[in-house]
mmCIF file of C-alpha atoms in Angstrom:
data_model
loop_
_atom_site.group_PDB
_atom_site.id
_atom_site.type_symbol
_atom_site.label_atom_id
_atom_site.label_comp_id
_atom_site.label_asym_id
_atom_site.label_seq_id
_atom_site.Cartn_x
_atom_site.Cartn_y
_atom_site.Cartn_z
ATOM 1 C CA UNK A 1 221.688 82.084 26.404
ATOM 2 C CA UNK A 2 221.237 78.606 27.779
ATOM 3 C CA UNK A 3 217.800 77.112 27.321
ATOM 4 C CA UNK A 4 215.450 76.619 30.707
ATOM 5 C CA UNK A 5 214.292 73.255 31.816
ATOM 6 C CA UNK A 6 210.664 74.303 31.106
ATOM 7 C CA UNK A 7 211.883 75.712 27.596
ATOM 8 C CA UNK A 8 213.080 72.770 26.794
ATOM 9 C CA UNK A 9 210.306 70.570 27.758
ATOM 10 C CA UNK A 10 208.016 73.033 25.425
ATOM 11 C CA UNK A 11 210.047 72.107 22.573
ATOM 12 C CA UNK A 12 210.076 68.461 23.009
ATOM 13 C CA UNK A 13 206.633 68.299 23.326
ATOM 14 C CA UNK A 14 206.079 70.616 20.880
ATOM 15 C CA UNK A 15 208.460 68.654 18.480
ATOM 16 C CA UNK A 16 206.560 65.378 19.185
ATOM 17 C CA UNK A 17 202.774 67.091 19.407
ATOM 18 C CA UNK A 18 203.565 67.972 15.378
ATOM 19 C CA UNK A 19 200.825 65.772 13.422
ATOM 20 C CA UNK A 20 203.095 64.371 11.431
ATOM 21 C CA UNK A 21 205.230 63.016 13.532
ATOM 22 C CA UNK A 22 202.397 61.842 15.899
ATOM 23 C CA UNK A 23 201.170 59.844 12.824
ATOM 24 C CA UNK A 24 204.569 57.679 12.496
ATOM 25 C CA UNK A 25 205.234 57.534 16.507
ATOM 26 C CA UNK A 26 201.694 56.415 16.809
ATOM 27 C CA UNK A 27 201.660 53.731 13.818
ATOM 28 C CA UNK A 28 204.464 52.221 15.080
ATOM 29 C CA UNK A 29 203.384 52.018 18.773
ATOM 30 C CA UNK A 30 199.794 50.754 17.719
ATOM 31 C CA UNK A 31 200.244 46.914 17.604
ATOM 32 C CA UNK A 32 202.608 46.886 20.383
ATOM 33 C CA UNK A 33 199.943 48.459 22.648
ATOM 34 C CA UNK A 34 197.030 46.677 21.312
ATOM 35 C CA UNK A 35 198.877 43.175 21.843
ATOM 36 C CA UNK A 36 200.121 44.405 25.253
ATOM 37 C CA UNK A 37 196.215 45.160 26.164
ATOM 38 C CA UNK A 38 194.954 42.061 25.152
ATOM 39 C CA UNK A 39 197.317 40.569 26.546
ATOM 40 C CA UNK A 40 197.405 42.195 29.841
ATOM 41 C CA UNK A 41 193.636 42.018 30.040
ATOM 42 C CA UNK A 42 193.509 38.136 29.387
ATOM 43 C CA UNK A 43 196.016 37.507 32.404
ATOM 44 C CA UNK A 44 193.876 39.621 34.169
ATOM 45 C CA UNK A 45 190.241 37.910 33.077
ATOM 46 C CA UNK A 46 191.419 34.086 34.139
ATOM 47 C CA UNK A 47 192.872 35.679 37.011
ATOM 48 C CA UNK A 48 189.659 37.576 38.250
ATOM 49 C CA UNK A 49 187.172 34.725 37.218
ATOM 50 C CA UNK A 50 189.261 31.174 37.867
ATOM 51 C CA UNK A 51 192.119 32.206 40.461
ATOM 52 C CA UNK A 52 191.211 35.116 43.142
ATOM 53 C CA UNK A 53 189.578 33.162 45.672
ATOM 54 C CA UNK A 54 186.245 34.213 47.186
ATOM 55 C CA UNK A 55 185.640 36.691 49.716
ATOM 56 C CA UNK A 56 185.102 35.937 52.994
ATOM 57 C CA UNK A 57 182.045 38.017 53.085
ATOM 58 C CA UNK A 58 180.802 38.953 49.148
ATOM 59 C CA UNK A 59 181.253 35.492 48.123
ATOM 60 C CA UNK A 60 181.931 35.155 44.185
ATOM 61 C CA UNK A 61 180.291 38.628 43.837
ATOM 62 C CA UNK A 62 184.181 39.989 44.299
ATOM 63 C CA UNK A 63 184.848 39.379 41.072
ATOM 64 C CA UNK A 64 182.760 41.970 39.786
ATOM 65 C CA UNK A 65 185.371 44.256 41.484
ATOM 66 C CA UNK A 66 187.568 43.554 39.260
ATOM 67 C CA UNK A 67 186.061 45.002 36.655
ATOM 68 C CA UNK A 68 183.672 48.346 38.312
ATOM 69 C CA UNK A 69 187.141 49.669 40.625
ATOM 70 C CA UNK A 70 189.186 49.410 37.490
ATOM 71 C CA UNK A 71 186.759 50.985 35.403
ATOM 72 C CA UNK A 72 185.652 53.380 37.813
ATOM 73 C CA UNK A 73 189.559 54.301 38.161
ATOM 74 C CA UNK A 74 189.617 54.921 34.645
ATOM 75 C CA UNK A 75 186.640 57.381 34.243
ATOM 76 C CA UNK A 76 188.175 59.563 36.504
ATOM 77 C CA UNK A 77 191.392 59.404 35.057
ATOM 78 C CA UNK A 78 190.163 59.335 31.439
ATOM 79 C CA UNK A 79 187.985 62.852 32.172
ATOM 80 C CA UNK A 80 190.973 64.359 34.203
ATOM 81 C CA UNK A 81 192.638 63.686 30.825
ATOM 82 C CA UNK A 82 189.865 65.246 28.845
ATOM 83 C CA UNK A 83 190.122 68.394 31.060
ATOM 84 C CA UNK A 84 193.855 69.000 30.671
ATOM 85 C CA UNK A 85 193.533 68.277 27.067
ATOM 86 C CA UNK A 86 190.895 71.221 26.768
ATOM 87 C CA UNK A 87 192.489 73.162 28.784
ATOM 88 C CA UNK A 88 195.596 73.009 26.409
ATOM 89 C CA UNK A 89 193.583 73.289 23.416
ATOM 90 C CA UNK A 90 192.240 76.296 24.523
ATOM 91 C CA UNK A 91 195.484 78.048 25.614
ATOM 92 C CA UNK A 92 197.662 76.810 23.052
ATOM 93 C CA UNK A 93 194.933 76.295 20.616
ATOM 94 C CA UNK A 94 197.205 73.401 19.617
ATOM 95 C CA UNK A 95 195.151 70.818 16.889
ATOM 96 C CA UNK A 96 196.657 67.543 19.035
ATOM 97 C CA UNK A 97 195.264 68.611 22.643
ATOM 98 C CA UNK A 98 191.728 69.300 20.604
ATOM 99 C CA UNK A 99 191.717 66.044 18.971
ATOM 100 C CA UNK A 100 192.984 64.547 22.052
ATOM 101 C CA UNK A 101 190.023 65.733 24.305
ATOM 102 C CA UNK A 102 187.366 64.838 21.608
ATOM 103 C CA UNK A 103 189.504 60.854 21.162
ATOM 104 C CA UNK A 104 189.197 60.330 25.072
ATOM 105 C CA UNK A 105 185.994 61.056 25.668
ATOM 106 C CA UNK A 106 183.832 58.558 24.298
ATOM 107 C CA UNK A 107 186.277 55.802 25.761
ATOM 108 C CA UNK A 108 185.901 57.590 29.336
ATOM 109 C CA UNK A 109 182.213 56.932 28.936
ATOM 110 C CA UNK A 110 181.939 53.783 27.884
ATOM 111 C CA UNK A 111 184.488 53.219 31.367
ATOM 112 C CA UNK A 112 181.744 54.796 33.008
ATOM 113 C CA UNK A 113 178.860 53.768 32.176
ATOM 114 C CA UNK A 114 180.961 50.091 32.394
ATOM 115 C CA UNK A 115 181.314 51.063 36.145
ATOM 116 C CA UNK A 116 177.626 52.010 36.936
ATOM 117 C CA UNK A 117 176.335 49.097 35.357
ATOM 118 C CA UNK A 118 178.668 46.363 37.166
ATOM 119 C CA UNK A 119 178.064 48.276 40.506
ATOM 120 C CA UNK A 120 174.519 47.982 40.078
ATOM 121 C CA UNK A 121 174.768 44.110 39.117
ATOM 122 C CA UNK A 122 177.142 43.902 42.631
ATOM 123 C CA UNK A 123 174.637 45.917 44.318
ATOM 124 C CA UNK A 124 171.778 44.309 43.586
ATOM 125 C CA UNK A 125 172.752 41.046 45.315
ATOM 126 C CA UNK A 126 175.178 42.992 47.839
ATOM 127 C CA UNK A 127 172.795 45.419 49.189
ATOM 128 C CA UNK A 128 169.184 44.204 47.792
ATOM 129 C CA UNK A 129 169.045 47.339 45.486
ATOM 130 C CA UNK A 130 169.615 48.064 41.908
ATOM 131 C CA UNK A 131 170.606 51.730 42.321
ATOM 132 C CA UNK A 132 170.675 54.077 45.249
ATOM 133 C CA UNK A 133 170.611 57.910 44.934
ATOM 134 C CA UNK A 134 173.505 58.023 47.441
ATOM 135 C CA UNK A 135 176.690 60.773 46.867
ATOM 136 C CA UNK A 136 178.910 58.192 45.220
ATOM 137 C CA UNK A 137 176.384 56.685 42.651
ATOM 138 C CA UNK A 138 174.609 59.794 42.257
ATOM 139 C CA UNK A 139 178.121 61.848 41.065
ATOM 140 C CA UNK A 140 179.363 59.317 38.955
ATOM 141 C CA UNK A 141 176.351 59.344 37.405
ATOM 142 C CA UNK A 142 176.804 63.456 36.633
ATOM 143 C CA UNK A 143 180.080 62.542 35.234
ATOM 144 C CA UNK A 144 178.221 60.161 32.920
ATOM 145 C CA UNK A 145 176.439 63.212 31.819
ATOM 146 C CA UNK A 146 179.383 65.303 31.894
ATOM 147 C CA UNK A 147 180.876 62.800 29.066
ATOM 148 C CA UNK A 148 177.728 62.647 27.225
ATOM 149 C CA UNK A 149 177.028 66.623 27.442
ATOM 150 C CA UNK A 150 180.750 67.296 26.477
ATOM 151 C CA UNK A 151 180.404 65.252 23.603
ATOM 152 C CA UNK A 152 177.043 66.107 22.064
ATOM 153 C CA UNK A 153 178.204 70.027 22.196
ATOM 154 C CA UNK A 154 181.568 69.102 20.792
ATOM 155 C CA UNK A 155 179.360 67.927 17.685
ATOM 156 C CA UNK A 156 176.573 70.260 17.988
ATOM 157 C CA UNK A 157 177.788 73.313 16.042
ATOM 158 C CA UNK A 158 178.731 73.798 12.366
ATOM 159 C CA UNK A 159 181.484 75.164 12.546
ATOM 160 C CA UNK A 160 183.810 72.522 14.727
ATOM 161 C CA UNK A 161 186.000 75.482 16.256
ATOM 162 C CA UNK A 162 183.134 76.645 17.977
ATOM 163 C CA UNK A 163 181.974 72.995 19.034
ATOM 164 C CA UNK A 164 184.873 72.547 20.578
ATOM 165 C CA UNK A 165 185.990 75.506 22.340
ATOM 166 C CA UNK A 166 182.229 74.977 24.099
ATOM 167 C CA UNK A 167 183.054 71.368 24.975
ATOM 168 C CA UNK A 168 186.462 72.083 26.430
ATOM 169 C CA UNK A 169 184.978 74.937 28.275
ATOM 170 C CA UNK A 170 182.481 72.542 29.884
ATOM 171 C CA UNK A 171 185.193 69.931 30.067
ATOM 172 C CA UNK A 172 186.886 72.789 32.505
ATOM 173 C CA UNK A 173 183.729 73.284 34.661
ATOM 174 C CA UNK A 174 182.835 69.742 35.103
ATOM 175 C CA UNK A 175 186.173 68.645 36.686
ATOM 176 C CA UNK A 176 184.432 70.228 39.973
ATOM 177 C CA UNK A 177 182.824 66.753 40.319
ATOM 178 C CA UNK A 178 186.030 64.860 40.604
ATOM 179 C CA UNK A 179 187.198 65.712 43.934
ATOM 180 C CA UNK A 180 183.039 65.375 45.014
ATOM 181 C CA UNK A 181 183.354 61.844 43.586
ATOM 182 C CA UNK A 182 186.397 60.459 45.060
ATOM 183 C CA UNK A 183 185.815 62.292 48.743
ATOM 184 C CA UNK A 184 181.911 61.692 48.735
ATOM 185 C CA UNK A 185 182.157 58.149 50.503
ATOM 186 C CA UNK A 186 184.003 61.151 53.221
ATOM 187 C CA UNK A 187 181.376 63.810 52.856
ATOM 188 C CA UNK A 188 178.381 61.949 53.215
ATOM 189 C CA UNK A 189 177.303 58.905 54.746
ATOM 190 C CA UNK A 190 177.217 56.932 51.826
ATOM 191 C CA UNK A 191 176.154 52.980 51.383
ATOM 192 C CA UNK A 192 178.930 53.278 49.117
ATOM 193 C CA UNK A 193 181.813 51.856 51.163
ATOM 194 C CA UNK A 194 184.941 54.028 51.335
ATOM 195 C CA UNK A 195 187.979 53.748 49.602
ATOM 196 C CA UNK A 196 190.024 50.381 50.165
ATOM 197 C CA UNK A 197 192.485 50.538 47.676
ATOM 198 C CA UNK A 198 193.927 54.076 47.236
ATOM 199 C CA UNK A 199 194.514 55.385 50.890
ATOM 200 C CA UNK A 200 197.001 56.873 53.205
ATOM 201 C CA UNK A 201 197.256 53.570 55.319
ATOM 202 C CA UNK A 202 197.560 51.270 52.475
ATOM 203 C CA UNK A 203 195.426 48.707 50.808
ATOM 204 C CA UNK A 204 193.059 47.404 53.073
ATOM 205 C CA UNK A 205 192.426 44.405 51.045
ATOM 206 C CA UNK A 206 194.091 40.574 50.863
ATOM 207 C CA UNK A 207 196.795 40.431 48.123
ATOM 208 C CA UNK A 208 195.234 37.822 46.872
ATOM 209 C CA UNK A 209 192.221 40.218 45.768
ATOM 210 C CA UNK A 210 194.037 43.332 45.037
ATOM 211 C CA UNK A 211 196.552 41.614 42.617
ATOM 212 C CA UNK A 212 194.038 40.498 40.175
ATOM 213 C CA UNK A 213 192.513 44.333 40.858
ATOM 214 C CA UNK A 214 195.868 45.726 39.694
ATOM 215 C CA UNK A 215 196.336 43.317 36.689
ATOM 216 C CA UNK A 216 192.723 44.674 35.464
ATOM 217 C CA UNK A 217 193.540 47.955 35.828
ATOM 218 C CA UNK A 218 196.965 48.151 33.954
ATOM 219 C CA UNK A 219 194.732 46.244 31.381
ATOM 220 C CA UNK A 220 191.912 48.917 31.044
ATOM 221 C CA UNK A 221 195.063 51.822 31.026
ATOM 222 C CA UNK A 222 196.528 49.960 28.125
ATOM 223 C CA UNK A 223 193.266 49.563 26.634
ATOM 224 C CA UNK A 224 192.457 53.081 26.603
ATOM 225 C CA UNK A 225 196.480 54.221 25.412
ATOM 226 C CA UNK A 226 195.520 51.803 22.602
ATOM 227 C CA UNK A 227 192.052 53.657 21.879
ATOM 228 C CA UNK A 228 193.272 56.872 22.213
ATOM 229 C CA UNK A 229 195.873 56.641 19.793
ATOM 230 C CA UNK A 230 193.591 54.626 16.888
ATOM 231 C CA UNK A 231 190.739 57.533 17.438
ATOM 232 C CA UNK A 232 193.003 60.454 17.185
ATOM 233 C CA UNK A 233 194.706 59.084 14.464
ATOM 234 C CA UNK A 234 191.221 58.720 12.697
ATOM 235 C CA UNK A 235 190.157 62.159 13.923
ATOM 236 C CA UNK A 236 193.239 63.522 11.944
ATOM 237 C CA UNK A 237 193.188 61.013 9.027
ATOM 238 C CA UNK A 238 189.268 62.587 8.788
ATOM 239 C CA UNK A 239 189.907 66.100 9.440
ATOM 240 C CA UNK A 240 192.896 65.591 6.386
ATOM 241 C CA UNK A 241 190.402 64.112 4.277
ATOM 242 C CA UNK A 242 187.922 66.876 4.622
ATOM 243 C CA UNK A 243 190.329 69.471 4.105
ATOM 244 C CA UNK A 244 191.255 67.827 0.959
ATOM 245 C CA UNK A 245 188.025 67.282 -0.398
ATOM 246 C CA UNK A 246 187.447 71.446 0.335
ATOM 247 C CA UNK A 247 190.630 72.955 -0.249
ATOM 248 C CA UNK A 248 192.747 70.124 -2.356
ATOM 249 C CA UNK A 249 192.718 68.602 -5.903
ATOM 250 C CA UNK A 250 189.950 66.295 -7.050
ATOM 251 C CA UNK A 251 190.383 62.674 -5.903
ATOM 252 C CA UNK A 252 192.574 61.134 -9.212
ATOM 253 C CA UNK A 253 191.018 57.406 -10.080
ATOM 254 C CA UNK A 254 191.917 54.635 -7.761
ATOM 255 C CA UNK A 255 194.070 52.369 -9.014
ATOM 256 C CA UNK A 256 194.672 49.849 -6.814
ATOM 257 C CA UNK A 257 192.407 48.996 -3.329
ATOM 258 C CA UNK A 258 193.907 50.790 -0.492
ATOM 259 C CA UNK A 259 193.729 49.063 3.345
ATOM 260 C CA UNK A 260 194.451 49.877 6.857
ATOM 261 C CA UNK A 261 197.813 51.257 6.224
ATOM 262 C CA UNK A 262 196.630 53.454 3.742
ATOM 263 C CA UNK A 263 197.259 56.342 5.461
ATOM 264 C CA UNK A 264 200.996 55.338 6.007
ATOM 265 C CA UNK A 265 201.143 55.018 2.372
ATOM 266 C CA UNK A 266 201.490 58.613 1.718
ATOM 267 C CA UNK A 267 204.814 59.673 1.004
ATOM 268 C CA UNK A 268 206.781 61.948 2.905
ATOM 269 C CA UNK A 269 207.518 64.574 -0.047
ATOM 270 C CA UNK A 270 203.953 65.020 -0.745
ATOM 271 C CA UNK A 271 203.157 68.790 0.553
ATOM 272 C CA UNK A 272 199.715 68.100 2.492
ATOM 273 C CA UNK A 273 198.304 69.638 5.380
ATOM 274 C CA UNK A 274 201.196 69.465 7.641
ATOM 275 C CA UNK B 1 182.179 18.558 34.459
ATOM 276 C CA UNK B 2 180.310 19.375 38.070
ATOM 277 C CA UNK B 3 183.778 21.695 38.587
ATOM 278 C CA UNK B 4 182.925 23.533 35.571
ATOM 279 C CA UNK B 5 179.387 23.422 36.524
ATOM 280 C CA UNK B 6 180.167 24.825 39.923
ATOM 281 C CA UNK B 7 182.434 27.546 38.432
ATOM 282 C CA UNK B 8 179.567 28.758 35.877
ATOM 283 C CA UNK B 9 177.205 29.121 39.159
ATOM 284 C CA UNK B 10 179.766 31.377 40.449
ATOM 285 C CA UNK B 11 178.164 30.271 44.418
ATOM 286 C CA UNK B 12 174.910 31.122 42.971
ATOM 287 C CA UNK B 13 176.038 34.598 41.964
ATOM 288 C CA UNK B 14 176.632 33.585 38.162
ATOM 289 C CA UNK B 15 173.021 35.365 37.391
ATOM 290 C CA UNK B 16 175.045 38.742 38.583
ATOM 291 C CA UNK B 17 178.690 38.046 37.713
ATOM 292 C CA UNK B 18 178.749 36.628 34.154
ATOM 293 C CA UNK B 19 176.022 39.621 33.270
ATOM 294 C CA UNK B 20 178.737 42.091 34.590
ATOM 295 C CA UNK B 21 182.142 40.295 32.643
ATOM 296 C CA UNK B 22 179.859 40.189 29.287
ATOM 297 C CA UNK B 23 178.148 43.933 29.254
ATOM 298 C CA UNK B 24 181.867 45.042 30.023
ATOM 299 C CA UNK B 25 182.849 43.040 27.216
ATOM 300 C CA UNK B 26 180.420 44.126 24.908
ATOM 301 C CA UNK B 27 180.693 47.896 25.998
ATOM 302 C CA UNK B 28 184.543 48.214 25.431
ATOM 303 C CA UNK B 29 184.682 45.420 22.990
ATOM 304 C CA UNK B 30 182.040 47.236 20.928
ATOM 305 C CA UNK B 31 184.150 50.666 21.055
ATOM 306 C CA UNK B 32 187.546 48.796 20.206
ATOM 307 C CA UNK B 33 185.465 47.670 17.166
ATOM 308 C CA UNK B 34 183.812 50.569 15.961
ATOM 309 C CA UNK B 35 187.194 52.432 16.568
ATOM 310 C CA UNK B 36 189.253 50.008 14.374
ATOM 311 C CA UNK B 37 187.391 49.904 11.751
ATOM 312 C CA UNK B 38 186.527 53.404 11.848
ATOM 313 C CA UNK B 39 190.413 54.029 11.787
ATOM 314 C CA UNK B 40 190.518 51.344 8.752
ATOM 315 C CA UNK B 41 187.886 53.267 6.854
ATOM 316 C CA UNK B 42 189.176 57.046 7.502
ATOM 317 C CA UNK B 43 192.589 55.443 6.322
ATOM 318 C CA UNK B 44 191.441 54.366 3.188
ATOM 319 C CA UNK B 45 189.194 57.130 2.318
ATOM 320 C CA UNK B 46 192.762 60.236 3.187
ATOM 321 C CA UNK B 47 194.793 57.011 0.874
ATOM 322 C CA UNK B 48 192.625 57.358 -2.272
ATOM 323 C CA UNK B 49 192.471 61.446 -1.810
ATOM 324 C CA UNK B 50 196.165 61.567 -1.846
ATOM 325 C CA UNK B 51 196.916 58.685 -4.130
ATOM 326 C CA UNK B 52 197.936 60.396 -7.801
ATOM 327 C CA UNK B 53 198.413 57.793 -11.290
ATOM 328 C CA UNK B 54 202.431 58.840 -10.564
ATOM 329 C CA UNK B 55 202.710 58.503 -7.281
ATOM 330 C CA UNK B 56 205.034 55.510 -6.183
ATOM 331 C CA UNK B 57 203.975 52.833 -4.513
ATOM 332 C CA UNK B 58 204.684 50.908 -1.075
#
């Protein structure tokens, strides 16, 4: 009987979700992505800070832009991530999504709270106040909390199955606030402005703004590919470790100082926690 | 040195836009950090769990 399309696609990613595997695919994509980020995100500094001209009405204050709608961008994405990540740890129960979820979240916070703080620095200036308890502030904010909650359960319990299948679950409930966040300069009559990037007409800003906008945000996307990988390969290198120390032989004496790529060092005959 | 000058003032925004480029810097520098070497560490620590006297080395 001839395999279907979505039968297929559960073996692939089943085939590349194995630990293993994700170790080597991930240890060789590492440096490529980190240089790519830096890289990326260096075009995209000298762009924002010595090449986008000034805005006809914010002045130089523009540039902060480029960093809060990037950032912003990503802590929506990166807790999107986090919920479909829970969501498949706690169907499939499989130990990638888990580790995924737990990797992501602490870089979708620091995106976060990287947005609230530059859009407080713009707004002071912009609009003569720090902070405003308006609908678009306000529910970022939440999903600030949302990051913070989902982690501080995820590490709350004893026994880490139970930690986690509470933070997914709140990881599940809290993606109510996305749709409030990005439609809540709609809802509400918001000092927020709206949306003038990602609408049905089309950008609504000069090219000459929204280019160094876009560099910034393939920059922050790379960034957080990079971190991703690096933390769930540390999450796994840990979680090996432990089970070791519990379950395996005792440590034999070091012989020679081990580095970075000490975890690649182990060779592939070894029978350990596949 | 007045251009440079003039670009540090940032049109007498600098007091808002340099503090914005250098807490994002520090935020998400400061987590690429404490993930690498965090990553470093965790790697070393599975290495000498797994290295035996026999095992051969890379």
């Amino acid at each position: 009987m001839r395999q279907s399309t979505v039968e297929k696609g559960a073996a692939m990613l089943t085939r590349f979700a194995n630990p293993a595997r994700f170790m080597r695919l991930s240890g060789a994509t590492l440096p490529w992505l980190g240089g790519a980020a830096a890289g990326v995100l260096a075009l995209g500094l000298v762009w924002s800070l010595a090449i986008a001209p000034p805005d006809y009405q914010q002045g130089e204050t523009v540039r902060i832009m480029f960093i809060h709608v990037p950032a912003a961008w990503m802590a929506l994405s990166v807790y999107l991530f986090v919920a479909v990540a829970s969501a498949v740890a706690l169907v499939s129960r499989h130990p990638l999504a888990e580790i995924a979820a737990q990797a992501a979240a602490p870089v979708g916070a620091a995106f976060t709270l990287v947005c609230l703080a530059t859009g407080s620095l713009w707004g002071r200036p912009m609009w003569g106040a720090w902070w405003v308890w308006d609908a678009r502030l306000t529910s970022v904010l939440v999903l600030l909390f949302l990051y913070v909650g989902y982690i501080a359960l995820v590490n709350a319990f004893d026994d880490r199955s139970r930690g986690a299948r509470a933070g997914s679950l709140l990881a599940l409930v809290g993606i109510v606030n996305l749709p409030i966040i990005k439609f809540s300069v709609d809802w509400w009559n918001t000092l927020h402005q709206p949306a003038s990037v990602v609408r049905l007409s089309g950008p609504s800003i000069a090219l000459s703004l929204l280019m160094p906008l876009l560099v910034m945000a393939v920059g922050f996307g790379l960034l957080f590919g990079w971190l991703l990988l690096l933390r769930m390969r540390t999450l796994l290198n840990e979680r090996k470790a432990e089970a070791l120390r519990l379950h395996g032989q005792p440590a034999p004496p070091r012989h020679r100082p081990t580095g970075e790529r000490g975890d690649a060092a182990m060779p592939a005959a070894r029978p350990v926690l596949r | 040195m007045d251009q440079v000058a003039g670009w540090l003032m940032m049109g007498g925004y600098g007091g808002f836009v340099w503090p914005a480029y250098g807490l994002a810097a520090a935020v998400l520098g400061g987590l690429a950090f404490q993930s690498w070497r965090r990553h470093r560490r965790s790697g070393a620590a599975l290495a000498r769990l797994q290295t035996p006297a026999d095992m051969p080395r890379q």
